XYZ file of C-alpha atoms in Angstrom:
781
model
C 14.174 -8.541 38.055
C 12.121 -6.128 35.919
C 10.445 -7.291 32.715
C 12.482 -10.463 32.949
C 15.791 -8.592 33.173
C 17.980 -8.442 36.258
C 18.747 -4.845 37.113
C 21.019 -2.833 39.362
C 18.690 -0.260 40.914
C 20.208 2.975 42.200
C 17.458 5.142 43.609
C 17.137 8.391 45.518
C 14.550 9.834 47.885
C 12.777 13.000 46.790
C 9.786 13.845 48.982
C 7.180 15.637 46.882
C 5.792 17.938 49.639
C 9.289 19.165 50.583
C 9.542 21.030 47.293
C 7.031 22.609 44.918
C 5.402 20.902 41.949
C 7.208 23.378 39.705
C 10.554 22.089 41.030
C 9.812 18.391 40.392
C 10.875 18.131 36.718
C 14.234 19.813 37.358
C 14.949 17.759 40.485
C 14.072 14.496 38.757
C 16.098 15.367 35.658
C 19.145 16.202 37.771
C 18.695 12.903 39.603
C 18.631 11.095 36.263
C 21.725 12.965 35.061
C 23.377 11.980 38.339
C 22.969 8.333 37.427
C 19.788 7.320 39.250
C 17.345 4.982 37.574
C 14.638 5.229 40.257
C 13.043 7.786 42.582
C 11.592 6.925 45.987
C 9.091 8.817 48.133
C 7.011 8.360 51.229
C 3.270 9.071 51.215
C 2.330 11.611 53.891
C -1.005 10.724 55.448
C -1.453 14.004 57.338
C -1.338 16.225 54.242
C -3.610 13.959 52.201
C -6.271 13.402 54.869
C -5.976 16.480 57.117
C -9.485 15.846 58.412
C -11.143 12.475 58.538
C -12.408 11.470 55.072
C -11.459 14.837 53.592
C -8.708 14.353 51.023
C -6.244 16.767 49.468
C -4.061 16.054 46.420
C -3.620 19.613 45.147
C -0.423 21.488 44.245
C 2.665 19.851 45.797
C 0.413 17.179 47.307
C -0.461 15.830 43.846
C 1.193 12.444 44.165
C -0.127 11.196 40.804
C 1.485 14.148 39.031
C 4.730 13.440 40.891
C 4.880 9.816 39.756
C 3.942 10.763 36.200
C 6.812 13.250 36.191
C 9.115 10.400 37.235
C 7.689 8.257 34.443
C 8.122 11.039 31.887
C 11.816 11.126 32.792
C 12.106 7.409 32.032
C 12.800 6.381 35.627
C 11.409 3.724 37.949
C 9.648 4.624 41.200
C 9.381 3.197 44.695
C 6.181 3.908 46.624
C 6.594 3.915 50.420
C 3.065 4.172 51.787
C 3.833 3.558 55.447
C 1.465 5.143 56.363
C 3.730 5.857 59.340
C 6.788 7.460 57.751
C 8.921 9.027 60.541
C 10.901 11.210 58.057
C 11.462 13.863 60.760
C 7.932 14.914 59.783
C 5.356 16.239 62.238
C 3.865 13.330 64.224
C 5.601 10.863 61.894
C 3.159 11.693 59.101
C 0.087 10.671 61.078
C -2.830 13.126 61.058
C -3.301 14.246 64.657
C -7.031 13.608 64.506
C -6.122 9.946 64.917
C -4.856 10.768 68.400
C -8.242 12.216 69.300
C -10.176 9.025 68.497
C -11.315 7.369 71.755
C -9.627 4.041 72.415
C -7.087 4.272 69.605
C -3.524 2.976 69.925
C -1.231 3.640 66.997
C 1.050 1.061 65.336
C -0.203 -1.944 67.252
C -2.970 -4.520 67.118
C -5.768 -2.032 67.732
C -8.946 -2.336 65.686
C -9.644 1.394 65.581
C -6.188 2.202 64.245
C -6.113 -0.758 61.856
C -9.434 0.306 60.335
C -8.054 3.801 59.664
C -4.758 2.465 58.304
C -6.625 0.049 56.020
C -8.859 2.841 54.754
C -6.009 5.226 53.912
C -3.671 2.589 52.474
C -6.439 1.206 50.279
C -7.379 4.720 49.174
C -3.801 5.418 48.070
C -3.407 2.076 46.293
C -6.676 2.591 44.428
C -5.592 6.091 43.403
C -2.304 4.693 42.093
C -4.107 1.918 40.222
C -6.623 4.322 38.675
C -3.703 6.334 37.265
C -2.034 3.154 35.880
C 1.152 3.859 37.805
C 2.075 0.300 38.809
C 4.668 -1.508 36.674
C 2.247 -4.249 35.482
C 0.004 -1.427 34.209
C 2.868 0.165 32.313
C 3.655 2.570 35.144
C 6.952 3.366 36.877
C 6.301 1.858 40.340
C 8.327 -1.331 40.802
C 8.165 -1.657 44.616
C 5.854 -0.621 47.439
C 6.472 -0.390 51.163
C 4.080 -0.988 54.044
C 4.868 0.259 57.588
C 8.323 1.705 58.311
C 11.167 0.541 60.562
C 8.685 -1.203 62.838
C 11.257 -3.833 63.742
C 13.183 -1.132 65.636
C 10.311 -0.705 68.117
C 8.279 -3.914 67.808
C 9.531 -5.372 71.096
C 7.964 -2.531 73.082
C 4.497 -3.597 71.871
C 4.833 -7.219 72.990
C 2.510 -9.825 71.531
C 0.225 -7.117 70.165
C 3.157 -5.914 68.043
C 3.678 -9.396 66.592
C -0.024 -9.661 65.749
C 0.130 -6.234 64.151
C 2.987 -7.288 61.843
C 0.963 -10.286 60.685
C -2.047 -8.047 60.122
C 0.051 -5.552 58.110
C 1.388 -8.354 55.904
C -2.097 -9.661 55.177
C -3.321 -6.145 54.398
C -0.517 -5.658 51.885
C -1.109 -8.997 50.192
C -4.845 -8.301 49.939
C -4.266 -5.153 47.873
C -3.025 -7.131 44.831
C -0.697 -4.499 43.413
C 1.353 -6.846 41.225
C 4.762 -5.586 42.463
C 6.732 -6.760 45.516
C 6.037 -5.380 48.967
C 8.924 -4.424 51.234
C 9.165 -3.756 54.982
C 12.372 -2.028 56.073
C 14.140 -3.054 59.267
C 11.666 -5.920 59.704
C 13.619 -9.099 60.365
C 10.472 -11.154 61.032
C 8.742 -10.138 57.788
C 7.405 -13.371 56.271
C 7.886 -14.140 52.589
C 6.945 -12.867 50.071
C 7.407 -9.567 51.947
C 11.001 -8.372 51.458
C 12.917 -7.191 54.514
C 15.258 -4.285 53.670
C 18.012 -2.350 55.428
C 18.291 1.291 56.554
C 21.474 2.936 57.841
C 24.849 4.406 56.969
C 26.216 0.994 55.949
C 24.334 -2.102 54.836
C 27.074 -4.247 53.296
C 26.839 -6.634 56.256
C 23.042 -6.888 56.054
C 22.098 -10.480 55.214
C 18.406 -11.039 54.443
C 16.795 -14.370 53.639
C 18.848 -15.855 50.759
C 15.623 -16.316 48.807
C 15.107 -12.567 48.466
C 17.225 -9.787 46.905
C 19.462 -7.680 49.134
C 17.969 -4.173 49.231
C 19.002 -0.968 50.997
C 16.062 1.403 51.265
C 17.826 4.218 53.144
C 21.496 5.062 52.705
C 21.673 8.140 54.913
C 23.778 10.588 52.894
C 23.864 13.083 55.774
C 21.573 13.858 58.687
C 18.855 16.264 59.754
C 19.250 19.229 62.101
C 17.661 20.175 65.400
C 17.213 23.757 66.565
C 20.430 24.531 68.409
C 22.384 21.930 66.429
C 25.310 21.996 64.014
C 25.267 21.350 60.255
C 26.072 17.647 59.712
C 27.989 16.606 56.590
C 28.739 13.106 55.376
C 31.808 13.114 53.108
C 31.318 12.037 49.498
C 34.184 9.551 49.935
C 32.294 7.754 52.699
C 28.956 7.668 50.860
C 30.687 6.218 47.790
C 32.532 3.711 49.986
C 29.271 2.494 51.502
C 27.640 2.051 48.076
C 30.624 0.229 46.562
C 30.849 -2.068 49.597
C 27.142 -2.864 49.313
C 27.333 -3.849 45.653
C 30.552 -5.765 46.261
C 28.605 -7.932 48.708
C 25.617 -8.957 46.555
C 23.553 -5.783 46.824
C 20.879 -5.275 44.163
C 18.983 -2.089 45.091
C 20.323 0.963 46.901
C 18.387 4.140 47.706
C 19.920 7.412 48.850
C 18.046 8.997 51.736
C 17.889 11.812 50.762
C 18.837 12.610 47.178
C 17.044 15.933 47.559
C 15.976 16.822 51.090
C 14.106 20.048 50.521
C 12.215 22.178 53.006
C 9.769 21.576 55.853
C 7.284 24.208 54.748
C 4.533 25.301 57.117
C 4.482 23.341 60.364
C 5.485 20.005 58.828
C 8.819 19.695 60.678
C 8.673 17.030 63.352
C 10.749 16.602 66.395
C 10.367 18.205 68.673
C 12.813 20.920 67.584
C 13.553 19.764 64.023
C 14.478 22.728 61.848
C 12.769 24.040 58.743
C 15.534 23.085 56.322
C 15.691 19.393 55.427
C 18.815 19.790 53.314
C 20.268 16.526 54.678
C 23.630 17.195 52.940
C 22.034 15.486 49.937
C 23.523 15.376 46.395
C 20.941 18.027 45.461
C 20.841 20.784 48.075
C 17.716 22.235 49.668
C 17.208 24.607 46.717
C 17.855 22.018 43.987
C 21.464 22.944 43.197
C 24.057 20.238 42.585
C 26.064 19.614 45.741
C 29.550 19.126 44.422
C 31.604 17.024 44.684
C 29.043 14.599 46.150
C 26.711 14.613 43.125
C 29.492 14.176 40.569
C 31.544 11.663 42.558
C 28.502 9.408 42.927
C 27.548 9.893 39.267
C 30.890 8.382 38.226
C 30.328 5.473 40.620
C 26.875 4.805 39.159
C 28.226 4.740 35.609
C 30.766 2.078 36.543
C 28.231 -0.034 38.427
C 25.808 0.044 35.485
C 28.642 -1.020 33.186
C 28.991 -4.132 35.384
C 25.231 -4.723 35.740
C 25.028 -8.113 34.052
C 27.917 -9.680 35.934
C 26.811 -8.134 39.246
C 23.257 -9.448 38.984
C 23.908 -12.819 37.340
C 27.558 -13.706 38.025
C 29.106 -15.977 40.632
C 30.681 -14.085 43.528
C 33.915 -15.054 45.248
C 36.101 -13.205 47.733
C 39.703 -13.517 48.922
C 41.536 -11.863 51.817
C 44.463 -9.795 50.505
C 45.661 -8.223 53.773
C 44.322 -7.420 57.206
C 40.924 -5.819 56.470
C 41.510 -5.845 52.698
C 39.416 -8.046 50.426
C 39.340 -8.801 46.745
C 35.930 -9.676 45.317
C 35.279 -11.159 41.885
C 31.996 -11.528 40.026
C 32.329 -13.918 37.078
C 29.868 -14.793 34.314
C 30.962 -16.833 31.312
C 33.931 -14.925 29.848
C 33.304 -11.667 31.700
C 34.209 -10.550 35.190
C 34.190 -7.498 37.418
C 36.134 -6.922 40.626
C 36.294 -4.846 43.796
C 39.208 -4.337 46.174
C 37.975 -3.115 49.564
C 40.168 -1.659 52.298
C 38.061 -1.540 55.458
C 40.861 -0.167 57.649
C 40.123 3.265 59.061
C 43.725 4.499 58.974
C 46.044 2.161 57.043
C 46.640 2.355 53.288
C 47.707 -0.839 51.523
C 49.380 -1.909 48.309
C 48.123 -5.406 47.532
C 48.615 -8.043 44.891
C 45.436 -9.120 43.125
C 45.136 -11.059 39.876
C 48.875 -10.771 39.302
C 48.942 -6.959 39.577
C 49.709 -4.510 42.378
C 47.081 -2.017 43.495
C 47.316 0.869 45.955
C 44.106 1.117 47.995
C 43.765 4.005 50.480
C 42.263 3.404 53.909
C 38.468 3.149 54.037
C 38.062 2.937 50.283
C 37.028 0.622 47.482
C 38.713 0.357 44.097
C 36.528 -0.915 41.273
C 38.012 -2.903 38.397
C 35.250 -3.390 35.781
C 37.490 -5.808 33.858
C 39.321 -7.116 36.958
C 42.527 -5.510 35.639
C 42.231 -1.727 35.543
C 41.169 0.187 38.633
C 39.045 2.902 37.030
C 37.441 4.279 40.206
C 38.397 4.605 43.840
C 35.861 5.881 46.344
C 38.448 7.990 48.199
C 39.833 9.699 45.115
C 37.628 12.633 44.099
C 38.275 14.285 40.738
C 34.883 15.994 40.469
C 34.943 19.716 41.110
C 33.931 21.130 44.478
C 31.528 24.075 44.475
C 31.161 26.650 47.238
C 27.774 28.347 47.138
C 27.342 32.031 47.952
C 24.393 34.296 48.763
C 24.165 37.320 46.452
C 22.093 40.385 47.499
C 18.717 40.992 45.902
C 19.258 42.681 42.535
C 15.642 43.455 41.710
C 15.426 46.611 39.642
C 15.085 49.791 41.743
C 14.371 47.733 44.867
C 16.418 48.743 47.922
C 18.019 46.008 49.969
C 16.379 47.308 53.159
C 12.671 46.579 53.401
C 9.929 48.998 54.499
C 7.784 47.500 57.248
C 4.204 47.751 58.456
C 2.908 46.081 61.587
C -0.043 44.876 63.638
C -0.149 43.625 67.211
C -1.593 40.191 67.832
C -4.954 40.832 69.510
C -4.859 38.967 72.825
C -7.412 40.965 74.808
C -9.879 38.073 74.739
C -7.446 35.589 76.241
C -6.093 38.084 78.783
C -9.723 38.422 79.955
C -10.096 34.643 80.109
C -12.387 34.265 77.108
C -12.039 31.022 75.144
C -14.147 28.280 73.584
C -14.716 25.803 76.419
C -13.966 25.297 80.118
C -13.138 22.149 82.102
C -11.720 21.648 85.613
C -8.404 20.139 84.482
C -5.202 20.855 82.576
C -5.494 19.078 79.231
C -2.803 17.630 76.975
C -2.135 20.057 74.136
C -2.566 18.004 70.954
C -5.753 16.480 72.383
C -7.179 19.983 72.238
C -5.539 21.423 69.120
C -5.790 18.307 66.971
C -2.540 19.508 65.423
C -4.243 22.574 63.907
C -1.932 25.056 65.641
C 1.344 25.321 67.549
C -0.439 27.490 70.109
C -2.865 26.727 72.934
C -4.149 29.170 75.543
C -4.825 27.970 79.112
C -6.812 30.504 81.188
C -8.113 30.587 84.743
C -8.692 33.009 87.600
C -8.071 32.862 91.320
C -9.616 34.937 94.118
C -7.394 35.775 97.075
C -8.423 37.975 100.003
C -6.204 39.929 102.361
C -7.315 37.611 105.145
C -5.971 34.551 103.333
C -2.877 33.268 105.239
C -0.983 32.919 101.935
C -1.709 36.461 100.799
C 1.176 38.755 100.096
C 1.473 41.278 97.328
C 4.440 39.488 95.787
C 3.951 35.803 95.052
C 5.389 33.197 92.687
C 3.461 31.455 89.930
C 4.871 27.987 89.314
C 3.946 26.154 86.088
C 5.067 22.626 85.254
C 4.842 21.979 81.517
C 5.719 19.151 79.191
C 6.682 21.436 76.352
C 7.775 22.969 74.443
C 7.670 26.689 75.351
C 5.568 28.871 77.563
C 4.499 32.520 77.862
C 2.917 33.647 81.141
C 0.524 36.564 81.602
C -0.823 37.647 84.995
C -3.599 40.208 85.317
C -3.126 41.215 81.699
C 0.645 41.700 81.830
C 3.394 39.517 80.437
C 5.443 38.299 83.403
C 7.693 35.609 81.940
C 8.550 33.205 79.158
C 10.619 30.084 78.852
C 12.864 29.503 75.852
C 14.729 26.280 76.676
C 18.412 26.221 75.784
C 18.386 22.440 75.829
C 16.009 19.796 74.563
C 14.655 19.157 78.048
C 11.090 20.056 77.144
C 9.569 19.075 80.487
C 10.385 21.777 83.003
C 8.977 24.015 85.730
C 8.813 27.754 85.129
C 8.634 30.040 88.159
C 7.802 33.725 87.685
C 7.198 36.502 90.240
C 3.703 37.982 90.110
C 1.978 40.929 91.755
C -1.272 39.721 93.330
C -4.398 41.777 93.938
C -6.563 41.050 97.011
C -9.434 40.133 94.701
C -9.756 38.200 91.447
C -6.525 37.564 89.545
C -6.410 36.394 85.920
C -3.852 33.827 84.784
C -3.246 33.346 81.048
C -0.736 30.803 79.788
C 0.259 30.445 76.126
C 1.802 27.040 75.434
C 3.787 26.547 72.228
C 4.877 23.365 70.468
C 7.758 23.143 67.991
C 6.923 20.011 66.026
C 5.320 16.868 67.420
C 7.415 13.789 68.169
C 7.874 11.587 65.096
C 9.873 8.551 66.241
C 10.114 5.932 68.957
C 7.844 3.338 70.481
C 4.538 4.809 71.675
C 5.724 8.230 70.478
C 2.087 9.198 69.905
C 1.423 9.081 73.657
C 4.150 11.582 74.601
C 2.318 14.551 76.117
C 2.784 18.197 75.174
C 1.620 21.362 76.855
C 0.676 21.874 80.501
C -0.899 18.421 80.654
C -1.786 17.780 84.288
C 0.406 20.601 85.504
C 0.653 21.317 88.300
C 0.082 25.052 88.194
C 0.631 26.526 91.642
C 0.606 29.899 93.341
C 3.205 30.188 96.107
C 2.681 32.908 98.680
C 3.400 33.971 102.242
C 5.459 31.413 104.171
C 5.673 29.250 101.053
C 2.018 28.394 101.420
C 0.916 26.920 98.085
C -2.394 26.762 96.283
C -2.673 24.116 93.548
C -4.711 25.517 90.676
C -4.611 22.388 88.506
C -8.266 21.529 89.131
C -9.490 25.097 88.750
C -11.919 25.752 85.906
C -9.553 26.186 82.948
C -10.740 27.857 79.765
C -9.113 26.947 76.436
C -8.576 28.573 73.099
C -6.698 27.062 70.156
C -4.399 29.249 68.082
C -3.943 32.964 67.604
C -6.458 35.488 66.328
C -4.099 36.622 63.585
C -3.741 33.081 62.325
C -7.481 32.469 62.500
C -7.942 35.582 60.335
C -5.066 34.514 58.032
C -3.111 37.734 58.329
C -0.663 36.311 55.775
C -3.346 36.272 53.067
C -5.793 38.992 54.023
C -6.136 42.183 51.952
C -8.663 43.797 54.303
C -6.312 44.482 57.215
C -5.457 48.013 58.299
C -1.692 47.631 58.706
C -0.011 50.355 60.770
C 2.775 52.525 59.346
C 3.871 54.455 62.419
C 5.490 53.456 65.684
C 6.844 50.161 64.414
C 8.049 48.207 67.458
C 11.344 46.379 67.139
C 11.294 44.240 70.286
C 7.623 43.427 70.701
C 6.439 39.876 71.288
C 3.326 38.477 69.589
C 3.549 40.971 66.728
C 2.881 40.782 62.993
C 5.049 42.515 60.376
C 4.540 43.072 56.648
C 6.853 44.182 53.834
C 6.479 44.406 50.043
C 9.396 43.421 47.813
C 10.261 42.668 44.199
C 11.417 39.228 43.138
C 15.207 39.034 42.686
C 16.269 39.016 39.052
C 17.381 35.840 37.284
C 16.515 32.223 37.924
C 18.840 31.359 40.828
C 17.101 30.080 43.973
C 15.814 32.775 46.342
C 16.351 32.812 50.095
C 15.376 35.157 52.919
C 17.681 35.965 55.818
C 15.545 36.315 58.942
C 18.357 37.352 61.264
C 17.219 39.909 63.804
C 13.952 38.080 64.360
C 13.666 35.615 67.220
C 11.029 32.936 66.650
C 7.839 32.535 64.672
C 6.583 31.767 61.183
C 6.914 33.590 57.843
C 4.825 33.672 54.652
C 5.482 34.930 51.131
C 2.336 35.649 49.102
C 0.383 33.428 51.480
C 2.812 30.498 51.269
C 4.418 29.471 54.542
C 8.225 29.315 54.507
C 8.079 27.369 57.772
C 9.042 28.093 61.348
C 11.994 30.412 61.908
C 14.240 30.650 64.973
C 17.499 32.380 64.014
C 18.402 33.122 67.637
C 18.817 29.408 68.307
C 22.596 29.070 68.170
C 24.748 26.033 67.440
C 27.558 24.962 69.810
C 30.842 26.819 69.475
C 32.897 23.753 68.524
C 32.570 21.670 65.351
C 33.447 18.015 64.926
C 36.689 17.287 63.064
C 36.244 15.698 59.671
C 37.990 12.633 58.310
C 36.127 10.506 55.792
C 37.914 7.419 57.093
C 36.121 5.239 59.616
C 32.426 4.801 60.428
C 30.399 7.976 60.054
C 28.168 9.548 62.688
C 26.384 12.926 62.573
C 28.816 14.507 65.053
C 31.884 13.656 63.007
C 31.922 16.281 60.231
C 30.044 19.413 61.215
C 30.045 23.105 60.356
C 28.145 26.162 61.507
C 29.715 26.266 64.974
C 28.703 29.362 66.908
C 26.221 30.335 64.185
C 22.404 30.302 64.108
C 21.126 26.806 63.370
C 19.209 28.345 60.467
C 19.113 31.960 59.381
C 18.351 31.546 55.631
C 14.928 30.279 54.498
C 13.994 28.992 51.049
C 11.551 31.071 48.970
C 10.706 28.917 45.925
C 10.483 30.910 42.702
C 6.937 29.608 42.206
C 5.891 31.521 45.353
C 6.907 34.812 43.719
C 5.369 37.313 41.347
C 7.541 39.633 39.285
C 6.432 42.610 41.361
C 4.572 43.364 44.562
C 5.351 40.314 46.698
C 4.284 40.329 50.333
C 6.367 38.988 53.220
C 4.362 38.457 56.396
C 6.149 37.594 59.629
C 4.683 36.552 62.958
C 7.187 37.273 65.738
C 6.541 35.351 68.934
C 9.383 36.442 71.226
C 10.163 40.041 70.286
C 12.738 40.149 67.531
C 13.328 42.968 65.070
C 12.453 42.748 61.334
C 14.821 45.496 60.202
C 17.696 43.165 59.263
C 15.577 40.861 57.079
C 16.808 40.677 53.478
C 16.533 38.586 50.324
C 19.331 37.013 48.299
C 19.941 34.454 45.569
C 22.051 31.321 45.850
C 24.687 30.556 43.241
C 28.132 29.059 42.761
C 30.877 31.401 43.917
C 34.025 29.283 43.984
C 35.089 26.170 42.056
C 37.884 23.799 43.016
C 39.165 20.680 41.312
C 41.868 18.150 42.143
C 43.592 15.857 39.653
C 46.340 13.275 39.767
C 48.801 12.275 37.082
C 46.864 10.691 34.225
C 43.521 12.301 35.092
C 41.534 14.596 32.838
C 39.469 16.893 35.056
C 36.784 19.435 34.257
C 36.212 22.927 35.630
C 32.734 24.248 34.837
C 30.539 27.171 35.893
C 26.761 26.587 35.993
C 24.178 28.070 33.642
C 26.675 29.025 30.922
C 28.439 31.536 33.175
C 32.113 32.159 32.395
C 35.078 31.315 34.594
C 36.176 34.761 35.799
C 39.409 34.185 37.633
C 41.934 31.533 38.666
C 42.540 32.131 42.363
C 44.925 29.245 43.023
C 46.646 26.718 40.767
C 49.485 24.558 42.039
C 50.963 21.152 41.314
C 52.554 19.262 44.203
C 51.686 18.558 47.824
C 48.930 21.119 48.306
C 47.187 21.149 51.689
C 43.891 22.615 52.886
C 40.397 22.562 51.422
C 38.500 24.464 48.764
C 38.519 28.121 49.699
C 41.615 27.825 51.896
C 44.408 25.989 50.053
C 48.082 26.211 51.034
C 50.999 25.483 48.733
C 53.543 22.833 49.649
C 57.307 23.287 49.922
C 58.171 22.206 46.381
C 54.894 23.027 44.653
C 54.862 24.431 41.128
C 52.678 27.449 40.356
C 50.692 26.667 37.175
C 48.319 29.651 37.325
C 49.234 31.094 33.945
C 48.755 27.739 32.240
C 45.294 27.264 33.757
C 44.270 30.863 33.086
C 44.993 30.551 29.387
C 43.057 27.280 29.243
C 40.018 28.293 31.293
C 39.362 31.999 31.933
C 36.470 33.366 29.893
C 35.110 29.911 29.092
C 32.084 28.271 30.699
C 34.072 25.055 31.132
C 37.511 23.641 30.440
C 39.214 20.256 30.597
C 42.679 19.895 32.083
C 44.902 16.943 31.245
C 46.992 16.248 34.328
C 50.038 14.996 32.503
C 53.702 15.805 32.261
C 53.224 16.991 28.701
C 50.501 19.514 29.542
C 51.819 20.683 32.902
C 55.374 20.821 31.622
C 56.868 19.427 34.795
C 57.629 16.134 36.423
C 55.691 15.560 39.639
C 57.531 17.523 42.360
C 57.173 14.579 44.743
C 55.435 11.236 45.129
C 51.683 11.604 45.455
C 51.675 15.034 43.799
C 48.328 16.428 42.753
C 47.097 19.398 40.792
C 44.754 21.738 42.661
C 42.878 24.597 40.983
C 40.545 27.146 42.563
C 38.494 29.483 40.378
C 35.558 31.880 40.588
C 32.451 32.133 38.420
């Protein structure tokens, strides 16, 4: 209930740091046009307090500006403080300096942690209050969340976990924000805290009857790991889950994500979570509409809002119509609204309900706003499908191939064993780096004489590491690297080395690829060569354990310390550009692509590293990390899982990287690349993302729309048939008795920015060729 009025709340997650501040108004407006009335976001502790008691709310970290943009659009907001957020974000959103505090234990009854959590949570709440952003102050925020999915891991913390939950509840209540607090996946949350549901389906979630039924995360897709496929959740299944939820007394539903965005910099968690956080959301990574998902859900939202009063205040009743088929009625005075749900994964049904017959496909919900006319079915999509394409950079007089300069990463200091401190043990990586870098150098030396029984010129250096990758140098030469093909980050690397009968220098560069963000005690999972052992194996397999040698440490790379990506004083080299050199920096100058379509960079040819445009990090790249060769078959029917509908088989997990327009100048943009493994920059190129192909399906009685974005005309009708068409957008096949209606559609649509097609006998000029006939049109923009 808001301002005394019961509301249906349909919200969507948009995480402010996964886009740019310049993108926020457009994203929020598109969310509103898509039928949302609320926007949800986490608060990311690590970006706001990167160092203890040093706060940052600039640029895309300006959370007050973000909420005011939501308010300006006339939408509600949901504030999820956490401050643990998971979110596939580095270290779950915790600043890593927490890990370095002696005696701390995260997410449990630990005074050190609770003091820090109280400080940050209070700081955020006060900042929100000062900006008058809470609903009682006239602001948009109607709900706030404390902690996040703690119920999933609480048992692992024992009694201390139970005490922690009670402490969290008291902290929330003490902040006096004037709007309800929620805790998702927290079955033991005491009133007035509201327990909410997260998952692909929450229709069978039954909270305390005294509180509203809320769904804080409807996972519209899934995230990707390096080496993984592209997961897609069909629009039919997302719509089914939403309709089922509201047919079973749901009041608030939030799409996670509505816009996923990008893990800029080193914010991706994991380990091994990719830079894109597209999530198959209704708005894609770049902010484009993902059709048909966006439009199919928009139609659902419109119908649910039209039933708002009866859904929130009416009496609910349900009747079984067939095996797995239910009819649900909400009644209030003289009005009513109904749902017919078919929960079977393969069987369609025609059922009698209210004296009428209704055909309900498998795994679908038909909605009858007046309990008579089925105006929407979750499995029947009449919104157009859009296939996006990458168009080459069309900047004026700018060649597609880039001209490159280069610099080697200076590693002479570490090859000589020079660092910042020395201790006789192998330390855990994030304890040393504090999260400030992916890279940590471990350096030592060992003296071996010819008289030593283990001496032989050719030995083996054996390094046991807990992840994630490792480069080995011996006496100043690179002798081996490990690039795991699997996600088994703890492994032993053995490399042959040539040993001198004197002092030998060992230099190890350990690399992380995102810190763990989920699970009980995830903060204690070690990274790097923590504890080793590091061993030298010689003559007769005699072994010397070097783990307690004096080890010297250095955090990061010299090029990163000197900010090569934003440094005008460097003497970049023009000649002798290496193409397969590890630990190398590259630079190119390019013009911004013309127009206003989103810009992307293809980093194929490179292996692994990080890229910057005009000093802004695009994130980690790893285009040589390939997805499996087989994709999961797709059928919207039946429970979804991330392996069910996948694409990208046999392709790089990610080869295109988002370059927000706000990163670019009209002329003279710099691209800086750090290459870790030895890839080549010569295939790197820029492109823009736009709609290439449109497809729409309509059934008898439908009026469907075909529309190109940004006032662009429809150029060509590539396929137009009426009958039993098979295939998908981009690869349709005509049926045996199909009727070619290309000329009819061409005259109605070509040259126009949009057209409406009445799927009727009168307009098409033909009777349906067979039962279940549909019209299918494919066009280009």
